[in-house]
mmCIF file of C-alpha atoms and ligand atoms in Angstrom:
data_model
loop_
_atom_site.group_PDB
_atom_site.id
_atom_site.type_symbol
_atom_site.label_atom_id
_atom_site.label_comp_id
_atom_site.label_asym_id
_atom_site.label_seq_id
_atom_site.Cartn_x
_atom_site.Cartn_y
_atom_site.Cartn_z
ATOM 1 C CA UNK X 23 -0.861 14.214 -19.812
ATOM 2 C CA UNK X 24 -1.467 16.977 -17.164
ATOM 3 C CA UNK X 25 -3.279 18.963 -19.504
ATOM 4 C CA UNK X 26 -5.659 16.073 -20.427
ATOM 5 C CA UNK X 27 -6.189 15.014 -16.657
ATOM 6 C CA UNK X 28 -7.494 18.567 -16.195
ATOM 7 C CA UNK X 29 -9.615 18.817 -18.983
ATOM 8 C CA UNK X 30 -11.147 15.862 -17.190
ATOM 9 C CA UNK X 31 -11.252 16.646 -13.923
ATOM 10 C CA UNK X 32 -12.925 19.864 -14.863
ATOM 11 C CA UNK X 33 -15.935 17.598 -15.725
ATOM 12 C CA UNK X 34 -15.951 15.004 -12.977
ATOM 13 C CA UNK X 35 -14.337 17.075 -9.776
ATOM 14 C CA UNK X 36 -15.046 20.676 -9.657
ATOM 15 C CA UNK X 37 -19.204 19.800 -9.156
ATOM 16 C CA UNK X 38 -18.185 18.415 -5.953
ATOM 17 C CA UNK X 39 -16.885 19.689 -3.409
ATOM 18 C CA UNK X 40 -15.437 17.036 -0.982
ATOM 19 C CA UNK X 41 -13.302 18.620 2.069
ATOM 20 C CA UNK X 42 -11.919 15.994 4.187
ATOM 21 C CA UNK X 43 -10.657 16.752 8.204
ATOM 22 C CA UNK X 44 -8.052 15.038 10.239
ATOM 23 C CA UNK X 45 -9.195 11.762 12.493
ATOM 24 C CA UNK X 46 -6.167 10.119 13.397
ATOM 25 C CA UNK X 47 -2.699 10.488 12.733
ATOM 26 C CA UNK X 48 -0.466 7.518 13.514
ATOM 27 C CA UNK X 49 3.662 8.786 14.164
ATOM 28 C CA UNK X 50 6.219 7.018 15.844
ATOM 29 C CA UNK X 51 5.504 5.048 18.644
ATOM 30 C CA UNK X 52 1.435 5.441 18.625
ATOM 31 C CA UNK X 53 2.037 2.364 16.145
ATOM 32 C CA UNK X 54 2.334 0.350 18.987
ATOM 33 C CA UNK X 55 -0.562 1.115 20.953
ATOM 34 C CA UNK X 56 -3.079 1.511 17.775
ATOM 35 C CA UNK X 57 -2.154 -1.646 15.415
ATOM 36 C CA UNK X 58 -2.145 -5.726 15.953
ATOM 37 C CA UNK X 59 1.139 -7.116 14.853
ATOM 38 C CA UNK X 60 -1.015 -10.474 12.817
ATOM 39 C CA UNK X 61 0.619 -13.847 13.440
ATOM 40 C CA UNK X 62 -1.171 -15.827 10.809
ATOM 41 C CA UNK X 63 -0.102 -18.042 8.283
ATOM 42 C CA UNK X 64 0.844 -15.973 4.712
ATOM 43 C CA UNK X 65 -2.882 -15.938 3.050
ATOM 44 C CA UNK X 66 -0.774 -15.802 -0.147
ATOM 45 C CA UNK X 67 1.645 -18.743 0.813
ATOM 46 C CA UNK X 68 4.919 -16.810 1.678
ATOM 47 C CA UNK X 69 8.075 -18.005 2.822
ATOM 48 C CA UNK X 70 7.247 -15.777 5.885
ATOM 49 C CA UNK X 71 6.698 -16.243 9.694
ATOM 50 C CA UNK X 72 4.865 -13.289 11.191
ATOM 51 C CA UNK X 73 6.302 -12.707 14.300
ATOM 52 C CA UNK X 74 4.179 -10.834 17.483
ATOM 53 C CA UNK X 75 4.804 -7.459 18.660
ATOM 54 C CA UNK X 76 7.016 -8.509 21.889
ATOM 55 C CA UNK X 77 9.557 -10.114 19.503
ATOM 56 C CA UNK X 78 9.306 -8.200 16.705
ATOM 57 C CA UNK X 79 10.434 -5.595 19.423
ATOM 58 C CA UNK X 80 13.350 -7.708 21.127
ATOM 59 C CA UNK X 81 14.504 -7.907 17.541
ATOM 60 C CA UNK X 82 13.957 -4.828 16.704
ATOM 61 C CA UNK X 83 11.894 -6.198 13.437
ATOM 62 C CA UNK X 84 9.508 -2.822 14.912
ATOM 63 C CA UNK X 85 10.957 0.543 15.774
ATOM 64 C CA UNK X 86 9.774 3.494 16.723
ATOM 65 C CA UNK X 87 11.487 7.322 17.630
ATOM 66 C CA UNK X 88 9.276 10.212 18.192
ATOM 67 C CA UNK X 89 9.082 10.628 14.315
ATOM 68 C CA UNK X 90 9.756 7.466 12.695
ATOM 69 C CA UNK X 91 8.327 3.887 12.652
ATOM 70 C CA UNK X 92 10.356 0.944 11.008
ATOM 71 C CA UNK X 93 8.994 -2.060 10.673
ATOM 72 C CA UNK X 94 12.200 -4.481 8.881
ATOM 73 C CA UNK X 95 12.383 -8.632 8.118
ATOM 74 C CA UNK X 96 15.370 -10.813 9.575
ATOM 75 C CA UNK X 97 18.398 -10.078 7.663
ATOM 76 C CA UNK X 98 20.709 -11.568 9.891
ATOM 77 C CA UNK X 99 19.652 -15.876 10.163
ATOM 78 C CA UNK X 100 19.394 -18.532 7.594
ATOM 79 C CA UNK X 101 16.257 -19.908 7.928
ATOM 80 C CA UNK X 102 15.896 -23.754 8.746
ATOM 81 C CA UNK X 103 14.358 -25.660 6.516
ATOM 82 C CA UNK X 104 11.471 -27.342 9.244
ATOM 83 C CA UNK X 105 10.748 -23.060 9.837
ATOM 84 C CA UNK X 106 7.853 -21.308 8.662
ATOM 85 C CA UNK X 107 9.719 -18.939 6.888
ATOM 86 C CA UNK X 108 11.718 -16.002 6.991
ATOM 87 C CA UNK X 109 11.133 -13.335 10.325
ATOM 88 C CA UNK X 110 9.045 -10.682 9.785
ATOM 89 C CA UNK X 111 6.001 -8.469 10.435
ATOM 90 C CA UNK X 112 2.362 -8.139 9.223
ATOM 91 C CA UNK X 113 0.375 -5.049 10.977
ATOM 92 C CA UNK X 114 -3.209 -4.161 11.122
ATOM 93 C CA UNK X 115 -5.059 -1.040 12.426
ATOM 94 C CA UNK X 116 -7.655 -1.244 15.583
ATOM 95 C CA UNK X 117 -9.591 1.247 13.288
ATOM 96 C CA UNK X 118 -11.514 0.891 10.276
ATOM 97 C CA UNK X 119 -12.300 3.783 8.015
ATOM 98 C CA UNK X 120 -14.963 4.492 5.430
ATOM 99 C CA UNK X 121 -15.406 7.223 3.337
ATOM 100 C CA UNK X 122 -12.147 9.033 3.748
ATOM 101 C CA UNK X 123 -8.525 10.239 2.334
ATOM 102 C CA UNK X 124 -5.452 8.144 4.031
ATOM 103 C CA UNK X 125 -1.949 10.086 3.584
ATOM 104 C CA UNK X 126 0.905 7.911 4.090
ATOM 105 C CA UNK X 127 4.327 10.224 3.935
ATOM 106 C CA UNK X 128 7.096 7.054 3.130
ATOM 107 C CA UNK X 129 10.204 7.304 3.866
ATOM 108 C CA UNK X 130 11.430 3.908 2.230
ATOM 109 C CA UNK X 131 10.286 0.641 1.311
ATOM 110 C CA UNK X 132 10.966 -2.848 0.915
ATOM 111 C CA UNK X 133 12.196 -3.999 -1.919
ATOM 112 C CA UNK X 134 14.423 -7.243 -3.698
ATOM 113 C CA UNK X 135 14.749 -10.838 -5.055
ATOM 114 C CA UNK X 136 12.168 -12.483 -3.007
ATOM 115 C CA UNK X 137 10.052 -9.800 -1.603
ATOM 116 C CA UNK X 138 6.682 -8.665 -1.856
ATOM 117 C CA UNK X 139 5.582 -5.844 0.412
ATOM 118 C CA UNK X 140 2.290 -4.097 0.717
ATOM 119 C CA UNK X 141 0.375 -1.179 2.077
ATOM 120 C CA UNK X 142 -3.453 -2.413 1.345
ATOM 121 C CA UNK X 143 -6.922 -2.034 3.057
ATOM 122 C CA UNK X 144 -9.104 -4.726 4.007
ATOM 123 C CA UNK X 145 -12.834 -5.061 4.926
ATOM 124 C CA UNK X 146 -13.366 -5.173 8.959
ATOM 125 C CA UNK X 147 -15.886 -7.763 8.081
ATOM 126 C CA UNK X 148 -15.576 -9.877 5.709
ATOM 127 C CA UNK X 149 -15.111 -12.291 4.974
ATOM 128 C CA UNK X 150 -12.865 -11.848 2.039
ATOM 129 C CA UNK X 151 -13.518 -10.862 -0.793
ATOM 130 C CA UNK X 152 -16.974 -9.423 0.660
ATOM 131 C CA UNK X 153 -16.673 -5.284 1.494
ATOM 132 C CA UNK X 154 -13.604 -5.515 -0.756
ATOM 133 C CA UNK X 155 -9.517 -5.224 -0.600
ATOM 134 C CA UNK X 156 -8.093 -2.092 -1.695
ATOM 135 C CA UNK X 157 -4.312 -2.302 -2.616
ATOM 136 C CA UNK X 158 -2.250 1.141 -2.546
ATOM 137 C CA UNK X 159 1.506 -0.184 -2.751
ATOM 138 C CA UNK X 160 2.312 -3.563 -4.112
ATOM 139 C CA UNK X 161 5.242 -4.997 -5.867
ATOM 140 C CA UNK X 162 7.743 -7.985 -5.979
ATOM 141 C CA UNK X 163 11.210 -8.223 -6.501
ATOM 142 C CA UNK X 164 13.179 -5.299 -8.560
ATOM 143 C CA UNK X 165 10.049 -3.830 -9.665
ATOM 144 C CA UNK X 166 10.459 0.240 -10.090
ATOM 145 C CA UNK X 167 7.212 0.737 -10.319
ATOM 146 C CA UNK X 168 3.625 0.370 -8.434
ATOM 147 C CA UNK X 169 0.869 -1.122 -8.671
ATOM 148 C CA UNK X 170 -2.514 -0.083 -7.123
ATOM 149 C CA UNK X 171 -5.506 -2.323 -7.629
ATOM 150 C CA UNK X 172 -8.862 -3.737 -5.971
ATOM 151 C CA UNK X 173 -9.853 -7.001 -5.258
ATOM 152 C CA UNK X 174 -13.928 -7.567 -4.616
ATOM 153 C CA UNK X 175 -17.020 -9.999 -5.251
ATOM 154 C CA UNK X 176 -18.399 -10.568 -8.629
ATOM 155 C CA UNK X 177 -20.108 -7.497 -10.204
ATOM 156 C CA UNK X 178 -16.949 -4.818 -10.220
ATOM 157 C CA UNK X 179 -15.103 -3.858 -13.479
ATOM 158 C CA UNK X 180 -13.761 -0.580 -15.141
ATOM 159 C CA UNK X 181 -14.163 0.935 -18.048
ATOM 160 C CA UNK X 182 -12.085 3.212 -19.849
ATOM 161 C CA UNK X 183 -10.919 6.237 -20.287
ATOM 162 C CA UNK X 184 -11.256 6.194 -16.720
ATOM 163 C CA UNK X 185 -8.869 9.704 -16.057
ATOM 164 C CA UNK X 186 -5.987 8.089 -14.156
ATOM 165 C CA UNK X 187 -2.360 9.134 -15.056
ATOM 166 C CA UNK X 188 -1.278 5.264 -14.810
ATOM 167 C CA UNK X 189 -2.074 2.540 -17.628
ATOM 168 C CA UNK X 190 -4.859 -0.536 -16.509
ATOM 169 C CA UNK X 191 -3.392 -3.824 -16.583
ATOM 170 C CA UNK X 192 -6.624 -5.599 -15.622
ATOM 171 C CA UNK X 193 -10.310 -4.543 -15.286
ATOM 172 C CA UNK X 194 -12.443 -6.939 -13.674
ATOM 173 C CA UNK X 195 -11.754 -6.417 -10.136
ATOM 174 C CA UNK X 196 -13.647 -10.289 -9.052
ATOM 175 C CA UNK X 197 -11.353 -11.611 -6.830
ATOM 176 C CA UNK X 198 -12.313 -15.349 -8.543
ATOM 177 C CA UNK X 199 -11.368 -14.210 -11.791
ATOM 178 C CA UNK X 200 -7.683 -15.556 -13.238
ATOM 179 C CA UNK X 201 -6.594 -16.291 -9.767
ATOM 180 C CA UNK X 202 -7.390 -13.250 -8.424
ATOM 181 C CA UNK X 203 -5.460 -10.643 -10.019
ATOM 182 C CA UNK X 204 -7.956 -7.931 -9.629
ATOM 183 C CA UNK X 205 -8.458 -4.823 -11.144
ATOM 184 C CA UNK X 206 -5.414 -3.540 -10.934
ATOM 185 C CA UNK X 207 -3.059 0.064 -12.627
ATOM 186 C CA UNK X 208 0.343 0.383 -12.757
ATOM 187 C CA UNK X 209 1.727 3.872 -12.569
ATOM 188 C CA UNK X 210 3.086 6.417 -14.965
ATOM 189 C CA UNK X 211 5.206 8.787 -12.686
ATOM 190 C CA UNK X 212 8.974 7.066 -12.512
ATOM 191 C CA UNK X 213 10.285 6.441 -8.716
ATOM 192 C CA UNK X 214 6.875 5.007 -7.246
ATOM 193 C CA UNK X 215 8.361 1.650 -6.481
ATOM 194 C CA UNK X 216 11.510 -0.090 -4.910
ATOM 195 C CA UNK X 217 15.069 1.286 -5.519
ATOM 196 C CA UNK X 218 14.009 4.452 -7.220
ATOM 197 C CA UNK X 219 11.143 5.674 -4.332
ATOM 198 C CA UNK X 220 13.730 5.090 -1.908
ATOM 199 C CA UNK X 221 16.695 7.191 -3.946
ATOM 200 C CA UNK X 222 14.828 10.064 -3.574
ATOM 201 C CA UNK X 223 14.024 9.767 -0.368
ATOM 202 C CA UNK X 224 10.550 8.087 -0.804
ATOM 203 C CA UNK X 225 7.068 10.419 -0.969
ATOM 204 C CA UNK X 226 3.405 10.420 -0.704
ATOM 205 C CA UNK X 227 0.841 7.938 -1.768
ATOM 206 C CA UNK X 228 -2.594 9.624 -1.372
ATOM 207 C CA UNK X 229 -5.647 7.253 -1.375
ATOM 208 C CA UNK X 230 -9.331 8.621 -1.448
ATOM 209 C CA UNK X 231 -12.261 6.547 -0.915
ATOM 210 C CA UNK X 232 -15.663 7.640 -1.328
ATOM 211 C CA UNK X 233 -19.205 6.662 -1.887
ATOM 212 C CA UNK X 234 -19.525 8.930 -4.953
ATOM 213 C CA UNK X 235 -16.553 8.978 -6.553
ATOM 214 C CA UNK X 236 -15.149 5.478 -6.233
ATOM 215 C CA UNK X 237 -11.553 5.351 -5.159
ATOM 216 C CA UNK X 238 -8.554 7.397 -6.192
ATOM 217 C CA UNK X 239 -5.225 7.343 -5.525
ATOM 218 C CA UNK X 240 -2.472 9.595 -5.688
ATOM 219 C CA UNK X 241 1.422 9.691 -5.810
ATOM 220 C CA UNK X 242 3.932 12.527 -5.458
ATOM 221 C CA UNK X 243 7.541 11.264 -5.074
ATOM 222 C CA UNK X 244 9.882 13.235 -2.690
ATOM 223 C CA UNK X 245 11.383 15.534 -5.309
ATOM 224 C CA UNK X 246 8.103 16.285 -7.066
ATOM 225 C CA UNK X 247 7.142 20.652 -7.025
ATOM 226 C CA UNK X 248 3.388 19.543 -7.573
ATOM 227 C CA UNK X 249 2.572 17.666 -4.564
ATOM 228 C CA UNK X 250 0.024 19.855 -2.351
ATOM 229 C CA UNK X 251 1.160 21.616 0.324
ATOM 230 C CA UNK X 252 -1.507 20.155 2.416
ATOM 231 C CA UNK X 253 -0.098 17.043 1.894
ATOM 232 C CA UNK X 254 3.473 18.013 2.047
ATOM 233 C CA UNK X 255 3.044 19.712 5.120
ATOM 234 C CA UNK X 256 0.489 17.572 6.883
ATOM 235 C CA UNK X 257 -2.143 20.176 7.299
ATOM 236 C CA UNK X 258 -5.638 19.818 8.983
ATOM 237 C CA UNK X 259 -7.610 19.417 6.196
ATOM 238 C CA UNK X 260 -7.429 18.330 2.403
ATOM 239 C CA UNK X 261 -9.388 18.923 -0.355
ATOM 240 C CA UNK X 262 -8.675 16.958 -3.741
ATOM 241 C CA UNK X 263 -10.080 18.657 -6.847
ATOM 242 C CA UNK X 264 -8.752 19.437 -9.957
ATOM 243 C CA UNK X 265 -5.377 21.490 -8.396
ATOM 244 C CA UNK X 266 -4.263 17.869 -7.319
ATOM 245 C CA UNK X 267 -4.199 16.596 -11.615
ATOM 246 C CA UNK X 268 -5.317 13.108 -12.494
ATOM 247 C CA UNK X 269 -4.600 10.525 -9.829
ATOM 248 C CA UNK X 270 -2.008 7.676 -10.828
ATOM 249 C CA UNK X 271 -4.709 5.077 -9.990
ATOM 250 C CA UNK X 272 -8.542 5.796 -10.726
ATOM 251 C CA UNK X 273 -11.496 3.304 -9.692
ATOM 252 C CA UNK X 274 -14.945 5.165 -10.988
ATOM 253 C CA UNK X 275 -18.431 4.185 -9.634
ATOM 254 C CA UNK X 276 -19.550 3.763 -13.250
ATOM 255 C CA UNK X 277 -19.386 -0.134 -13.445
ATOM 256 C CA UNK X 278 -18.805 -0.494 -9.755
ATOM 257 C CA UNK X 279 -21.289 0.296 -7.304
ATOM 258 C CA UNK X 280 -18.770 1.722 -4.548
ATOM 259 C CA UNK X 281 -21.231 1.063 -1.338
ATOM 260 C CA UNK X 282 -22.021 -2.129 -2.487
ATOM 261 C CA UNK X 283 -18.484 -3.608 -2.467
ATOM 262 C CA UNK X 284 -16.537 -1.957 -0.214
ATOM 263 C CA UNK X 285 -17.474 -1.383 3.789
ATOM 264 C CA UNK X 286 -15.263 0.225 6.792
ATOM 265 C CA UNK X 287 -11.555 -1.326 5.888
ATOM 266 C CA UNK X 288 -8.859 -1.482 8.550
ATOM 267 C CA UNK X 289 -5.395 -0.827 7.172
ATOM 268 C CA UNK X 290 -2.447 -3.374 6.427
ATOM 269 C CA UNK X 291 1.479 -3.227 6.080
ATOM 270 C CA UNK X 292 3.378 -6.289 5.324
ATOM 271 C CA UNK X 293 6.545 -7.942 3.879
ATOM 272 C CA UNK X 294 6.137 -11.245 2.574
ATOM 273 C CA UNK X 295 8.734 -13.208 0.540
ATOM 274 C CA UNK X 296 8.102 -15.871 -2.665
ATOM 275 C CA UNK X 297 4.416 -17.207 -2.918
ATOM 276 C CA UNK X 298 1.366 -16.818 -5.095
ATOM 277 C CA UNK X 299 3.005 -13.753 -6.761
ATOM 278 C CA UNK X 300 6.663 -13.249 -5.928
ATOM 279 C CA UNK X 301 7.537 -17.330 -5.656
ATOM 280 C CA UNK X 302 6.071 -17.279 -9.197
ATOM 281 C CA UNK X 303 7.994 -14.797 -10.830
ATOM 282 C CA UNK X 304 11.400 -14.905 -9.177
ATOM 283 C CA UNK X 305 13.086 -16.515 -12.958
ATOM 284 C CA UNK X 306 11.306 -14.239 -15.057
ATOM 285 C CA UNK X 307 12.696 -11.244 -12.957
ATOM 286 C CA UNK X 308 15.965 -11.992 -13.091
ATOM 287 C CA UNK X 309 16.105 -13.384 -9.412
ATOM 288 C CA UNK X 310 18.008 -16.339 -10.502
ATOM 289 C CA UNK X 311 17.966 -19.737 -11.299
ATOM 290 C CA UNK X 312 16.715 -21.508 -8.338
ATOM 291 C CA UNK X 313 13.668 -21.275 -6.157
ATOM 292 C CA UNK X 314 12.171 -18.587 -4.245
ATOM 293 C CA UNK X 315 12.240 -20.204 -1.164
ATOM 294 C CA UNK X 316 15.832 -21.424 -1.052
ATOM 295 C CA UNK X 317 16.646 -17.563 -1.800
ATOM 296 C CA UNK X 318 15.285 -16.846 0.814
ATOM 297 C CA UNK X 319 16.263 -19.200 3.157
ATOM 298 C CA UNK X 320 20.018 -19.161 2.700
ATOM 299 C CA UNK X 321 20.465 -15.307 1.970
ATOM 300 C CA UNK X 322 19.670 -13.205 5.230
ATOM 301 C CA UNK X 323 22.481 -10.473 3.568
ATOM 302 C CA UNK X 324 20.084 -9.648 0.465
ATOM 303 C CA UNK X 325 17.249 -8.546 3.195
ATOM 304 C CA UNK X 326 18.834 -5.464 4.360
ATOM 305 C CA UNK X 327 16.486 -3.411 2.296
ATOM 306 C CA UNK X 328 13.733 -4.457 3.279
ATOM 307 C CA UNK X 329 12.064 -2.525 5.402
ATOM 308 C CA UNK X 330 9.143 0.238 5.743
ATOM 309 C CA UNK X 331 10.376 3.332 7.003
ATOM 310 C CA UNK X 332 6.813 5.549 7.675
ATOM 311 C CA UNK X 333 6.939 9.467 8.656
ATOM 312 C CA UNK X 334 3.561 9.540 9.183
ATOM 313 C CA UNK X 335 -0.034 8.132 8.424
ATOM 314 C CA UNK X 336 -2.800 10.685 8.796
ATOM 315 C CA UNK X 337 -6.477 9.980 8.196
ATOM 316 C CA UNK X 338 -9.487 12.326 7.207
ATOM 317 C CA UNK X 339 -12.731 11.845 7.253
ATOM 318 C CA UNK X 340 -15.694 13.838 5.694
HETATM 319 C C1 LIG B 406 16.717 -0.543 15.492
HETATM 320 O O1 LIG B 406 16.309 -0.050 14.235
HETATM 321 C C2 LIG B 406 16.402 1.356 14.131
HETATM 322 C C3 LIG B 406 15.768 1.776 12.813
HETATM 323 O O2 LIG B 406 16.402 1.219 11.725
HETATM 324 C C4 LIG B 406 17.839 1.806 14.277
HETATM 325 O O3 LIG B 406 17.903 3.211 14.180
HETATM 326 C C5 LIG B 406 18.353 1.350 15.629
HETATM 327 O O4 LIG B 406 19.708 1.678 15.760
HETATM 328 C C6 LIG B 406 18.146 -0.153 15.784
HETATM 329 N N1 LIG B 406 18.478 -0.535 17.151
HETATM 330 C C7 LIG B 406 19.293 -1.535 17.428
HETATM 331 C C8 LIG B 406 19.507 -1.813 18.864
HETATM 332 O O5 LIG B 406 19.847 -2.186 16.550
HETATM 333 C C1 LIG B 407 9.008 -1.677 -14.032
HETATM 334 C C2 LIG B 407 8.095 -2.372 -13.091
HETATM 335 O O1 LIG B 407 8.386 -2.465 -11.913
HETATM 336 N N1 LIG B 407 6.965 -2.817 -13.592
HETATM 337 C C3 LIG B 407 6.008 -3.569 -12.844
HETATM 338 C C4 LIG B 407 4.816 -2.728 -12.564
HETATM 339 O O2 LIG B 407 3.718 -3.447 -12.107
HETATM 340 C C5 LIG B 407 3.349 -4.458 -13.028
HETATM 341 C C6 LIG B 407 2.056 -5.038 -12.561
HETATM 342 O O3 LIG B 407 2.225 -5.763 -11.399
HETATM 343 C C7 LIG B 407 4.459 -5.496 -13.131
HETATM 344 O O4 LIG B 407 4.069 -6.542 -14.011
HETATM 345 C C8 LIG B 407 5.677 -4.796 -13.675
HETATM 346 O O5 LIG B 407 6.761 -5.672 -13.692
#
């Protein structure tokens, strides 16, 4: 596999150079001051009610130390049935980043019947699906493993072999195509999801987007040797060529003209529970019998999990 990623990257990576330098690093409580906590109505039709920053404080749904910020759902009350949903917390960043490399160093996250948590990007502008969605972690339930995939206007697909270490499960990336599932890959290196990431004390998911590449993303779980020391130790500057090997998740330019469908993108964490995705395959994963919803509802105990637990989110730009 390595060797094969190489051979590739050879062609596509070592005729560009692309060093990338540090804009903003996010830590702790810096959260706080540089993200919205979103109050809307689940997009995706969750069992979920997005609580503001004040009480997601008081309840300590949001938590920040000098090097940690957890951001958890309400494990603790049943939820009524009249209720939105289940407590929790949707984030989004003041800033909005083009062409750039985002390192998130994860600690743990959510994961269980029910849930569906994700670390995504989203055009500034809009509206949806115009300048694109960009989806770095996303899973439901017991999953083990992730899924990384983009969501845009008609006129994106991917072709392969496309050099990614992770196998395509879809690759038209139209948003209005069988209810928009995307373009999306799910990884080949074990521990990238759930239970697993969080065993080993979680790692680093790498995404790169850029103008003439298209968009890559990488993953190097807490145990691996490989992972870069400029990730691992949160250097100035990063540089991803071929030293790096193939990245889990690759998005070429080939059939998808990157400036056309994807614009500055502010950045997104969130746990939702059942809906479009999760409320739909809570049988088939072994969830249980009943609905999503009522899970959900009468369980607070089987939420304890559930929460992001972030080192650190540094951004570089060109
Ligand atoms: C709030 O959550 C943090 C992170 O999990 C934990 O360390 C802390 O003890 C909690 N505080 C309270 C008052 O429960
Ligand atoms: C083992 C595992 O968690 N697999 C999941 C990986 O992602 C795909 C795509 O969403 C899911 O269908 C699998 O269940």
């Amino acid at each position: 596999m390595r060797n094969l990623g190489f051979a590739y990257l050879a062609l596509s990576y070592t005729t560009v150079t692309r060093a990338y330098c540090i804009k903003d690093t996010f830590m702790g409580s810096n959260f706080f001051d540089n993200w919205r906590w979103e109050t809307i109505d689940d997009p995706t039709h969750g069992r979920v009610n997005y609580v503001d920053k004040w009480a997601a404080q008081a309840a300590n749904l949001s938590y920040a130390s000098d090097n940690k910020f957890v951001m958890r759902v309400d494990a603790y009350q049943v939820v009524t049935k009249g209720a939105r949903g289940r407590d929790s917390v949707r984030i989004i960043s003041n800033a909005a980043y083009g062409d750039s490399v985002t390192v998130l160093d994860l600690a743990h996250m959510p994961h269980g019947c029910g849930t569906w948590p994700a670390f995504w990007s989203l055009s500034k502008k809009g509206p949806w699906p115009n300048g694109g969605e960009i989806d770095v972690i996303e899973g439901v339930h017991t999953n083990t493993i992730n899924l990384s995939s983009l969501h845009t206007k008609p006129g994106c697909s991917m072709k392969e072999p496309r050099g990614q270490n992770g196998q395509t499960v879809s690759s038209n990336c139209d948003a209005n195509v069988n209810y928009n599932q995307g373009c999306g890959t799910s990884y080949a290196k074990p521990n990238s999801y759930g239970a697993g990431f969080n065993a080993v004390g979680g790692g680093w998911f790498i995404l790169e987007r850029s103008a003439t590449v298209g968009i890559n993303v990488w993953f190097w779980p807490r145990n691996d040797p490989n992972v870069p020391l400029a990730i691992s130790e949160g250097r100035k500057t990063v540089w991803p060529d071929a030293s790096w090997g193939p990245p889990e998740a690759r998005f070429p330019v080939d059939s998808c003209d990157h400036a056309a469908f994807f614009d500055p993108h502010s950045m997104i964490f969130d746990t939702t529970f059942c809906g479009d995705w999760a409320g739909a395959t809570f049988g088939s994963a072994g969830c249980g019998a009943g609905s999503c919803n009522d899970f959900v509802d009468k369980n607070p105990d089987k939420f304890k999990e559930a929460y992001w637990e972030i080192n650190s989110l540094r951004v570089y730009t060109l």
